[in-house]
mmCIF file of C-alpha atoms and ligand atoms in Angstrom:
data_model
loop_
_atom_site.group_PDB
_atom_site.id
_atom_site.type_symbol
_atom_site.label_atom_id
_atom_site.label_comp_id
_atom_site.label_asym_id
_atom_site.label_seq_id
_atom_site.Cartn_x
_atom_site.Cartn_y
_atom_site.Cartn_z
ATOM 1 C CA UNK A 115 -0.159 -0.148 0.046
ATOM 2 C CA UNK A 116 1.008 3.913 -0.444
ATOM 3 C CA UNK A 117 2.976 5.532 2.926
ATOM 4 C CA UNK A 118 4.853 7.838 4.026
ATOM 5 C CA UNK A 119 7.978 6.870 5.691
ATOM 6 C CA UNK A 120 11.242 7.140 7.226
ATOM 7 C CA UNK A 121 13.709 4.409 6.510
ATOM 8 C CA UNK A 122 16.616 6.052 8.625
ATOM 9 C CA UNK A 123 16.834 9.627 10.809
ATOM 10 C CA UNK A 124 18.302 13.312 9.831
ATOM 11 C CA UNK A 125 18.439 15.623 12.245
ATOM 12 C CA UNK A 126 19.948 18.972 10.337
ATOM 13 C CA UNK A 127 17.819 17.591 7.175
ATOM 14 C CA UNK A 128 14.326 15.366 8.103
ATOM 15 C CA UNK A 129 12.887 15.885 5.014
ATOM 16 C CA UNK A 130 15.597 13.950 3.298
ATOM 17 C CA UNK A 131 14.938 11.534 5.233
ATOM 18 C CA UNK A 132 11.115 10.622 4.071
ATOM 19 C CA UNK A 133 10.344 8.389 1.852
ATOM 20 C CA UNK A 134 7.068 8.017 -0.241
ATOM 21 C CA UNK A 135 6.454 4.586 -1.270
ATOM 22 C CA UNK A 136 5.189 0.924 -0.843
ATOM 23 C CA UNK A 137 4.713 -0.473 2.276
ATOM 24 C CA UNK A 138 3.657 -3.753 3.612
ATOM 25 C CA UNK A 139 -0.338 -3.956 4.394
ATOM 26 C CA UNK A 140 -0.544 -3.576 8.209
ATOM 27 C CA UNK A 141 -0.147 -6.291 10.105
ATOM 28 C CA UNK A 142 -3.507 -8.568 12.200
ATOM 29 C CA UNK A 143 -3.265 -8.909 15.881
ATOM 30 C CA UNK A 144 -5.446 -9.971 17.794
ATOM 31 C CA UNK A 145 -7.802 -7.023 19.315
ATOM 32 C CA UNK A 146 -6.919 -5.111 16.487
ATOM 33 C CA UNK A 147 -8.726 -4.124 13.554
ATOM 34 C CA UNK A 148 -7.801 -2.109 10.137
ATOM 35 C CA UNK A 149 -9.064 1.515 8.571
ATOM 36 C CA UNK A 150 -9.190 2.960 6.043
ATOM 37 C CA UNK A 151 -8.221 5.848 6.008
ATOM 38 C CA UNK A 152 -9.710 8.652 4.721
ATOM 39 C CA UNK A 153 -7.525 12.164 6.100
ATOM 40 C CA UNK A 154 -4.904 12.594 8.200
ATOM 41 C CA UNK A 155 -3.232 15.202 9.376
ATOM 42 C CA UNK A 156 0.710 16.141 10.021
ATOM 43 C CA UNK A 157 1.900 17.214 13.561
ATOM 44 C CA UNK A 158 5.295 18.229 14.295
ATOM 45 C CA UNK A 159 5.576 14.721 16.318
ATOM 46 C CA UNK A 160 6.175 13.910 12.230
ATOM 47 C CA UNK A 161 9.352 16.067 11.923
ATOM 48 C CA UNK A 162 10.586 14.729 14.995
ATOM 49 C CA UNK A 163 10.490 10.988 13.728
ATOM 50 C CA UNK A 164 12.649 12.399 10.934
ATOM 51 C CA UNK A 165 15.165 13.697 13.020
ATOM 52 C CA UNK A 166 15.083 10.123 15.188
ATOM 53 C CA UNK A 167 13.579 11.415 17.992
ATOM 54 C CA UNK A 168 11.536 8.913 19.565
ATOM 55 C CA UNK A 169 12.826 5.964 17.130
ATOM 56 C CA UNK A 170 15.260 3.965 17.327
ATOM 57 C CA UNK A 171 16.374 2.497 13.902
ATOM 58 C CA UNK A 172 15.462 -0.964 14.367
ATOM 59 C CA UNK A 173 12.214 0.418 14.378
ATOM 60 C CA UNK A 174 12.970 1.408 10.718
ATOM 61 C CA UNK A 175 11.261 1.698 8.641
ATOM 62 C CA UNK A 176 8.421 3.103 10.205
ATOM 63 C CA UNK A 177 4.865 4.927 8.962
ATOM 64 C CA UNK A 178 4.773 8.145 9.924
ATOM 65 C CA UNK A 179 1.814 10.255 10.993
ATOM 66 C CA UNK A 180 -0.626 10.038 14.923
ATOM 67 C CA UNK A 181 -3.648 11.158 13.144
ATOM 68 C CA UNK A 182 -6.410 9.766 11.452
ATOM 69 C CA UNK A 183 -10.766 9.282 10.561
ATOM 70 C CA UNK A 184 -11.792 6.703 7.943
ATOM 71 C CA UNK A 185 -14.439 3.995 7.644
ATOM 72 C CA UNK A 186 -13.485 0.632 9.866
ATOM 73 C CA UNK A 187 -14.382 -3.371 8.536
ATOM 74 C CA UNK A 188 -17.914 -2.772 8.814
ATOM 75 C CA UNK A 189 -18.297 0.424 7.029
ATOM 76 C CA UNK A 190 -18.636 2.809 10.506
ATOM 77 C CA UNK A 191 -17.235 6.085 10.129
ATOM 78 C CA UNK A 192 -14.399 7.014 12.396
ATOM 79 C CA UNK A 193 -11.935 8.815 14.161
ATOM 80 C CA UNK A 194 -8.486 6.762 15.414
ATOM 81 C CA UNK A 195 -7.112 7.558 19.421
ATOM 82 C CA UNK A 196 -3.188 7.302 18.232
ATOM 83 C CA UNK A 197 -2.153 5.801 21.608
ATOM 84 C CA UNK A 198 -0.990 2.524 22.235
ATOM 85 C CA UNK A 199 -0.873 0.916 25.689
ATOM 86 C CA UNK A 200 2.726 -0.696 25.257
ATOM 87 C CA UNK A 201 4.601 -2.288 27.657
ATOM 88 C CA UNK A 202 7.959 -2.503 26.263
ATOM 89 C CA UNK A 203 8.310 1.763 26.542
ATOM 90 C CA UNK A 204 8.655 3.473 29.850
ATOM 91 C CA UNK A 205 5.963 5.603 29.731
ATOM 92 C CA UNK A 206 3.796 2.452 28.990
ATOM 93 C CA UNK A 207 2.220 3.834 26.149
ATOM 94 C CA UNK A 208 3.394 4.741 22.512
ATOM 95 C CA UNK A 209 1.995 6.834 19.569
ATOM 96 C CA UNK A 210 1.197 5.238 16.386
ATOM 97 C CA UNK A 211 4.441 5.722 13.930
ATOM 98 C CA UNK A 212 6.866 5.205 17.283
ATOM 99 C CA UNK A 213 5.858 1.172 17.966
ATOM 100 C CA UNK A 214 3.506 0.319 15.398
ATOM 101 C CA UNK A 215 2.970 2.123 12.080
ATOM 102 C CA UNK A 216 1.889 5.503 11.595
ATOM 103 C CA UNK A 217 -1.524 6.577 9.573
ATOM 104 C CA UNK A 218 -0.129 8.052 6.893
ATOM 105 C CA UNK A 219 -0.705 5.189 4.388
ATOM 106 C CA UNK A 220 -3.871 3.271 2.493
ATOM 107 C CA UNK A 221 -4.403 1.728 5.867
ATOM 108 C CA UNK A 222 -3.523 2.091 9.433
ATOM 109 C CA UNK A 223 -4.218 -0.991 11.992
ATOM 110 C CA UNK A 224 -4.931 0.075 15.698
ATOM 111 C CA UNK A 225 -6.626 -1.983 18.698
ATOM 112 C CA UNK A 226 -10.717 -1.791 18.013
ATOM 113 C CA UNK A 227 -10.712 0.180 21.384
ATOM 114 C CA UNK A 228 -9.212 3.171 19.835
ATOM 115 C CA UNK A 229 -11.879 3.489 17.383
ATOM 116 C CA UNK A 230 -13.942 6.577 18.441
ATOM 117 C CA UNK A 231 -17.014 7.065 16.627
ATOM 118 C CA UNK A 232 -16.659 9.879 14.318
ATOM 119 C CA UNK A 233 -19.688 12.945 14.458
ATOM 120 C CA UNK A 234 -21.784 13.001 11.274
ATOM 121 C CA UNK A 235 -21.585 16.356 11.352
ATOM 122 C CA UNK A 236 -17.430 16.889 11.227
ATOM 123 C CA UNK A 237 -15.754 16.344 8.219
ATOM 124 C CA UNK A 238 -13.284 14.345 7.086
ATOM 125 C CA UNK A 239 -10.734 16.898 7.086
ATOM 126 C CA UNK A 240 -11.376 18.353 10.646
ATOM 127 C CA UNK A 241 -11.565 15.222 12.659
ATOM 128 C CA UNK A 242 -8.136 14.117 11.363
ATOM 129 C CA UNK A 243 -6.820 16.816 13.110
ATOM 130 C CA UNK A 244 -8.521 16.416 16.301
ATOM 131 C CA UNK A 245 -6.467 12.927 18.231
ATOM 132 C CA UNK A 246 -3.435 14.530 18.564
ATOM 133 C CA UNK A 247 -3.502 18.773 19.082
ATOM 134 C CA UNK A 248 -6.544 18.997 19.416
ATOM 135 C CA UNK A 249 -6.960 16.657 21.785
ATOM 136 C CA UNK A 250 -3.197 17.776 23.584
ATOM 137 C CA UNK A 251 -4.857 21.314 23.703
ATOM 138 C CA UNK A 252 -7.990 20.221 25.987
ATOM 139 C CA UNK A 253 -5.761 18.240 28.010
ATOM 140 C CA UNK A 254 -3.147 20.729 28.502
ATOM 141 C CA UNK A 255 -6.169 23.076 29.600
ATOM 142 C CA UNK A 256 -8.516 21.463 31.634
ATOM 143 C CA UNK A 257 -7.161 18.548 33.217
ATOM 144 C CA UNK A 258 -3.808 19.739 33.652
ATOM 145 C CA UNK A 259 -3.962 23.722 33.655
ATOM 146 C CA UNK A 260 -7.592 23.192 35.802
ATOM 147 C CA UNK A 261 -8.716 26.666 32.954
ATOM 148 C CA UNK A 262 -11.855 26.800 35.280
ATOM 149 C CA UNK A 263 -10.041 28.944 37.992
ATOM 150 C CA UNK A 264 -8.582 31.491 36.010
ATOM 151 C CA UNK A 265 -10.234 34.285 33.825
ATOM 152 C CA UNK A 266 -6.694 34.505 31.272
ATOM 153 C CA UNK A 267 -4.725 32.300 29.784
ATOM 154 C CA UNK A 268 -1.450 32.910 27.649
ATOM 155 C CA UNK A 269 -0.748 30.704 24.750
ATOM 156 C CA UNK A 270 3.182 30.484 23.053
ATOM 157 C CA UNK A 271 3.526 30.077 19.536
ATOM 158 C CA UNK A 272 0.289 31.119 17.694
ATOM 159 C CA UNK A 273 0.553 29.052 14.422
ATOM 160 C CA UNK A 274 1.378 25.703 15.890
ATOM 161 C CA UNK A 275 -1.927 23.217 15.516
ATOM 162 C CA UNK A 276 -1.625 23.272 19.129
ATOM 163 C CA UNK A 277 -1.528 26.901 20.069
ATOM 164 C CA UNK A 278 -4.289 27.346 17.308
ATOM 165 C CA UNK A 279 -6.694 24.613 19.308
ATOM 166 C CA UNK A 280 -5.853 25.637 22.657
ATOM 167 C CA UNK A 281 -6.655 29.683 21.361
ATOM 168 C CA UNK A 282 -9.766 28.201 20.091
ATOM 169 C CA UNK A 283 -10.968 26.347 23.057
ATOM 170 C CA UNK A 284 -10.012 29.013 25.619
ATOM 171 C CA UNK A 285 -11.356 31.598 23.176
ATOM 172 C CA UNK A 286 -15.208 29.063 23.590
ATOM 173 C CA UNK A 287 -14.975 29.270 26.995
ATOM 174 C CA UNK A 288 -15.233 32.734 27.475
ATOM 175 C CA UNK A 289 -11.208 33.030 29.034
ATOM 176 C CA UNK A 290 -8.990 36.358 28.262
ATOM 177 C CA UNK A 291 -6.964 34.380 25.461
ATOM 178 C CA UNK A 292 -3.365 36.247 25.190
ATOM 179 C CA UNK A 293 -1.232 34.741 21.927
ATOM 180 C CA UNK A 294 2.246 35.120 21.288
ATOM 181 C CA UNK A 295 3.875 34.189 17.934
ATOM 182 C CA UNK A 296 7.003 35.803 16.221
ATOM 183 C CA UNK A 297 5.041 36.571 12.992
ATOM 184 C CA UNK A 298 3.378 39.432 12.283
ATOM 185 C CA UNK A 299 0.696 37.974 9.576
ATOM 186 C CA UNK A 300 -0.151 34.729 12.380
ATOM 187 C CA UNK A 301 -0.761 37.044 14.736
ATOM 188 C CA UNK A 302 -3.121 39.304 12.988
ATOM 189 C CA UNK A 303 -4.968 35.859 12.325
ATOM 190 C CA UNK A 304 -5.103 34.421 15.490
ATOM 191 C CA UNK A 305 -6.665 38.205 16.789
ATOM 192 C CA UNK A 306 -9.356 37.697 14.321
ATOM 193 C CA UNK A 307 -10.338 34.659 16.084
ATOM 194 C CA UNK A 308 -10.832 36.633 19.189
ATOM 195 C CA UNK A 309 -7.503 36.071 21.033
ATOM 196 C CA UNK A 310 -5.425 39.692 22.132
ATOM 197 C CA UNK A 311 -1.535 38.936 19.950
ATOM 198 C CA UNK A 312 1.450 39.718 21.135
ATOM 199 C CA UNK A 313 5.210 39.992 20.061
ATOM 200 C CA UNK A 314 7.437 37.237 21.727
ATOM 201 C CA UNK A 315 8.107 38.420 25.145
ATOM 202 C CA UNK A 316 5.445 40.997 25.407
ATOM 203 C CA UNK A 317 4.354 42.647 29.103
ATOM 204 C CA UNK A 318 0.607 41.580 29.069
ATOM 205 C CA UNK A 319 -2.314 43.625 30.283
ATOM 206 C CA UNK A 320 -2.182 41.278 33.597
ATOM 207 C CA UNK A 321 -0.490 37.549 35.021
ATOM 208 C CA UNK A 322 -2.050 34.848 33.896
ATOM 209 C CA UNK A 323 -3.419 31.460 35.938
ATOM 210 C CA UNK A 324 -2.825 29.242 33.219
ATOM 211 C CA UNK A 325 0.225 28.723 30.780
ATOM 212 C CA UNK A 326 -0.140 26.685 27.246
ATOM 213 C CA UNK A 327 3.933 26.497 26.601
ATOM 214 C CA UNK A 328 5.140 23.824 23.773
ATOM 215 C CA UNK A 329 7.862 26.512 22.538
ATOM 216 C CA UNK A 330 10.744 26.111 24.913
ATOM 217 C CA UNK A 331 13.425 27.234 25.130
ATOM 218 C CA UNK A 332 12.246 30.676 23.145
ATOM 219 C CA UNK A 333 9.250 31.379 25.143
ATOM 220 C CA UNK A 334 9.554 29.671 28.944
ATOM 221 C CA UNK A 335 10.804 32.353 30.923
ATOM 222 C CA UNK A 336 7.897 34.708 29.377
ATOM 223 C CA UNK A 337 5.588 32.392 30.709
ATOM 224 C CA UNK A 338 6.983 32.170 33.922
ATOM 225 C CA UNK A 339 6.973 35.760 34.240
ATOM 226 C CA UNK A 340 3.453 35.990 32.978
ATOM 227 C CA UNK A 341 2.420 33.785 35.105
ATOM 228 C CA UNK A 342 -0.106 35.144 38.387
ATOM 229 C CA UNK A 343 0.669 33.282 41.979
ATOM 230 C CA UNK A 344 -0.305 29.752 41.912
ATOM 231 C CA UNK A 345 -0.509 29.801 37.785
ATOM 232 C CA UNK A 346 -0.121 26.709 36.031
ATOM 233 C CA UNK A 347 2.518 26.237 33.048
ATOM 234 C CA UNK A 348 1.526 23.565 31.001
ATOM 235 C CA UNK A 349 4.127 21.638 29.566
ATOM 236 C CA UNK A 350 3.605 19.549 26.470
ATOM 237 C CA UNK A 351 6.668 20.072 23.765
ATOM 238 C CA UNK A 352 9.681 22.123 23.337
ATOM 239 C CA UNK A 353 9.931 23.043 19.908
ATOM 240 C CA UNK A 354 12.795 26.480 19.950
ATOM 241 C CA UNK A 355 14.760 23.535 22.559
ATOM 242 C CA UNK A 356 14.553 21.459 25.923
ATOM 243 C CA UNK A 357 16.578 22.897 27.917
ATOM 244 C CA UNK A 358 15.650 26.449 28.875
ATOM 245 C CA UNK A 359 17.088 28.269 31.309
ATOM 246 C CA UNK A 360 15.028 30.222 34.501
ATOM 247 C CA UNK A 361 15.330 31.624 37.659
ATOM 248 C CA UNK A 362 13.455 29.223 40.188
ATOM 249 C CA UNK A 363 13.192 31.763 42.825
ATOM 250 C CA UNK A 364 9.928 32.831 40.319
ATOM 251 C CA UNK A 365 8.790 29.062 40.723
ATOM 252 C CA UNK A 366 8.530 29.123 44.626
ATOM 253 C CA UNK A 367 7.610 32.851 45.202
ATOM 254 C CA UNK A 368 4.595 32.716 42.452
ATOM 255 C CA UNK A 369 4.185 29.196 44.059
ATOM 256 C CA UNK A 370 3.849 27.952 40.193
ATOM 257 C CA UNK A 371 3.426 24.927 39.114
ATOM 258 C CA UNK A 372 4.464 23.526 36.268
ATOM 259 C CA UNK A 373 2.660 20.581 34.875
ATOM 260 C CA UNK A 374 4.263 17.771 32.396
ATOM 261 C CA UNK A 375 1.193 16.726 29.167
ATOM 262 C CA UNK A 376 0.800 14.313 26.955
ATOM 263 C CA UNK A 377 -1.909 13.542 24.782
ATOM 264 C CA UNK A 378 -5.378 12.520 26.636
ATOM 265 C CA UNK A 379 -7.323 10.252 27.360
ATOM 266 C CA UNK A 380 -10.122 8.466 25.234
ATOM 267 C CA UNK A 381 -12.783 10.149 27.742
ATOM 268 C CA UNK A 382 -11.187 13.046 26.959
ATOM 269 C CA UNK A 383 -11.208 13.200 23.195
ATOM 270 C CA UNK A 384 -14.773 12.078 23.968
ATOM 271 C CA UNK A 385 -14.986 15.181 25.940
ATOM 272 C CA UNK A 386 -13.305 17.428 23.244
ATOM 273 C CA UNK A 387 -16.084 16.253 20.904
ATOM 274 C CA UNK A 388 -18.946 16.922 23.312
ATOM 275 C CA UNK A 389 -17.470 20.067 24.223
ATOM 276 C CA UNK A 390 -16.783 20.924 19.583
ATOM 277 C CA UNK A 391 -19.948 19.921 18.874
ATOM 278 C CA UNK A 392 -21.660 22.275 21.526
ATOM 279 C CA UNK A 393 -19.828 25.785 20.991
ATOM 280 C CA UNK A 394 -19.543 24.552 17.285
ATOM 281 C CA UNK A 395 -15.749 25.333 17.561
ATOM 282 C CA UNK A 396 -14.116 23.533 14.307
ATOM 283 C CA UNK A 397 -10.363 22.877 13.676
ATOM 284 C CA UNK A 398 -8.259 25.726 11.823
ATOM 285 C CA UNK A 399 -7.133 23.907 8.666
ATOM 286 C CA UNK A 400 -4.498 26.338 6.601
ATOM 287 C CA UNK A 401 -4.376 23.944 3.985
ATOM 288 C CA UNK A 402 -6.376 19.916 2.772
ATOM 289 C CA UNK A 403 -3.538 18.494 0.309
ATOM 290 C CA UNK A 404 -4.147 15.240 -1.689
ATOM 291 C CA UNK A 405 -1.881 12.436 0.034
ATOM 292 C CA UNK A 406 -0.494 12.609 -3.637
ATOM 293 C CA UNK A 407 1.926 15.549 -2.456
ATOM 294 C CA UNK A 408 2.978 15.192 0.473
ATOM 295 C CA UNK A 409 6.547 15.421 0.319
ATOM 296 C CA UNK A 410 4.865 19.376 -0.268
ATOM 297 C CA UNK A 411 3.136 19.065 2.717
ATOM 298 C CA UNK A 412 6.048 17.966 4.810
ATOM 299 C CA UNK A 413 7.629 21.200 3.309
ATOM 300 C CA UNK A 414 5.737 23.508 4.795
ATOM 301 C CA UNK A 415 5.824 22.337 8.242
ATOM 302 C CA UNK A 416 9.295 22.627 7.909
ATOM 303 C CA UNK A 417 9.074 26.056 6.621
ATOM 304 C CA UNK A 418 7.107 26.511 10.032
ATOM 305 C CA UNK A 419 5.025 29.099 7.888
ATOM 306 C CA UNK A 420 1.485 27.085 8.916
ATOM 307 C CA UNK A 421 -1.269 29.124 10.676
ATOM 308 C CA UNK A 422 -3.576 25.921 12.414
ATOM 309 C CA UNK A 423 -2.886 22.345 10.936
ATOM 310 C CA UNK A 424 -1.895 20.799 7.877
ATOM 311 C CA UNK A 425 -4.299 18.000 6.455
ATOM 312 C CA UNK A 426 -3.665 15.083 3.911
ATOM 313 C CA UNK A 427 -6.888 13.737 1.952
ATOM 314 C CA UNK A 428 -5.834 9.612 1.254
ATOM 315 C CA UNK A 429 -8.189 9.866 -1.802
ATOM 316 C CA UNK A 430 -6.280 12.033 -4.198
HETATM 317 N N1 NAP B 764 3.418 15.721 24.141
HETATM 318 C C1 NAP B 764 2.524 15.687 23.304
HETATM 319 O O1 NAP B 764 1.488 14.486 23.453
HETATM 320 C C2 NAP B 764 2.658 16.402 22.507
HETATM 321 C C3 NAP B 764 0.894 16.704 21.623
HETATM 322 C C4 NAP B 764 1.418 17.623 20.381
HETATM 323 C C5 NAP B 764 2.287 18.106 20.154
HETATM 324 N N2 NAP B 764 3.550 18.545 21.291
HETATM 325 C C6 NAP B 764 5.091 19.145 20.838
HETATM 326 O O2 NAP B 764 4.458 20.654 20.784
HETATM 327 C C7 NAP B 764 4.945 21.179 19.955
HETATM 328 C C8 NAP B 764 3.623 21.546 19.135
HETATM 329 O O3 NAP B 764 3.491 20.319 18.000
HETATM 330 P P1 NAP B 764 2.718 20.984 17.036
HETATM 331 O O4 NAP B 764 2.250 20.147 15.944
HETATM 332 O O5 NAP B 764 1.398 22.339 17.187
HETATM 333 O O6 NAP B 764 3.960 21.607 16.166
HETATM 334 P P2 NAP B 764 3.543 23.152 14.685
HETATM 335 O O7 NAP B 764 1.969 22.826 14.496
HETATM 336 O O8 NAP B 764 4.794 22.609 13.821
HETATM 337 O O9 NAP B 764 4.076 24.134 15.372
HETATM 338 C C9 NAP B 764 5.138 24.786 15.439
HETATM 339 C C10 NAP B 764 4.573 25.814 17.051
HETATM 340 O O10 NAP B 764 5.684 26.466 17.191
HETATM 341 C C11 NAP B 764 6.474 27.737 17.120
HETATM 342 N N3 NAP B 764 8.350 27.940 16.944
HETATM 343 C C12 NAP B 764 8.922 27.221 16.704
HETATM 344 N N4 NAP B 764 9.566 27.771 16.581
HETATM 345 C C13 NAP B 764 10.062 28.201 17.104
HETATM 346 C C14 NAP B 764 10.893 29.442 17.959
HETATM 347 N N5 NAP B 764 12.273 29.387 17.438
HETATM 348 N N6 NAP B 764 10.209 29.988 18.539
HETATM 349 C C15 NAP B 764 9.480 30.255 18.922
HETATM 350 N N7 NAP B 764 8.045 29.873 18.135
HETATM 351 C C16 NAP B 764 8.535 28.890 17.763
HETATM 352 C C17 NAP B 764 5.533 28.660 16.331
HETATM 353 O O11 NAP B 764 5.281 29.828 16.774
HETATM 354 P P3 NAP B 764 5.070 31.049 16.064
HETATM 355 O O12 NAP B 764 5.511 30.550 14.195
HETATM 356 O O13 NAP B 764 3.516 31.345 15.939
HETATM 357 O O14 NAP B 764 5.800 31.903 16.254
HETATM 358 C C18 NAP B 764 4.783 27.245 16.182
HETATM 359 O O15 NAP B 764 3.540 27.729 17.154
HETATM 360 C C19 NAP B 764 5.971 20.373 18.988
HETATM 361 O O16 NAP B 764 7.631 20.688 19.441
HETATM 362 C C20 NAP B 764 5.216 19.003 19.541
HETATM 363 O O17 NAP B 764 6.596 17.306 19.355
HETATM 364 C C21 NAP B 764 3.967 17.269 21.979
#
């Protein structure tokens, strides 16, 4: 079957490690089923995989991709929950494309319990955005960030899949939402979604109770400075670097909580789907690209100019 996969790693030039071609059909395992993929979406995770982050040589070749929506063998339209229990992994779980082949293929195998019914009013494209970026943002805000306890939220890096999701969700929750971006056009676009856009490092009009951090080194000090006493800084990524330098005195004097977060539970995915339906919010999709142009989609993600999600249409 047609797939996009890694056969080697290249930290400096991850796009050079991407191969599009034939891969074997999904393996049949007890309790697993195979989904015919209709749409998938790219995540920064796919670039990390090409760089060799989270993958080992012996796992190659590995089909990339965490997110998919598609059709189960009985004809049900489903969203794929991408977290798989994996006892051999120190985390106890892995994402599709880490230990098991990912979603950037004609078909993907997943445990039966990972199939979530696709709401009928959700398009294939929108459905493929939710399982990783949107689920991560939802858990960061709710379970980890306890966003109910504050009126103001800071999100670092406006353009990202997680960041745009967090912004839309927090705006829909009637929070005051501040978002930073290096890019003036992205600041304009995030403002149009109801957030207040700021340049990186800018002073906020108020301190916030929750910070959504996926950028890391470039923004972490600002996240600390923008935090109100007792704020939760929720970290799920470190795109710009994972070794920030910061002043620990601020952490204890302001009694801040720095919380790690990854993906979310099936219950949180169900809650997210219900929330999106209730508030009538949909993912920000930058572009829907035919799978035949998957290399171009990766180029766009790598360039960093994307606002929201890049979706792949597997029917073309
Ligand atoms: N732990 C988990 O479960 C989980 C789940 C999803 C994502 N993640 C991680 O979260 C991060 C974001 O993922 P994504 O898929 O949303 O990525 P993405 O769509 O590629 O977005 C990248 C983001 O990083 C910002 N950025 C990149 N380099 C930067 C720099 N040097 N300075 C400031 N900002 C920079 C961009 O902000 P601007 O261009 O607007 O400035 C943009 O918001 C990735 O590292 C990913 O691995 C983790």
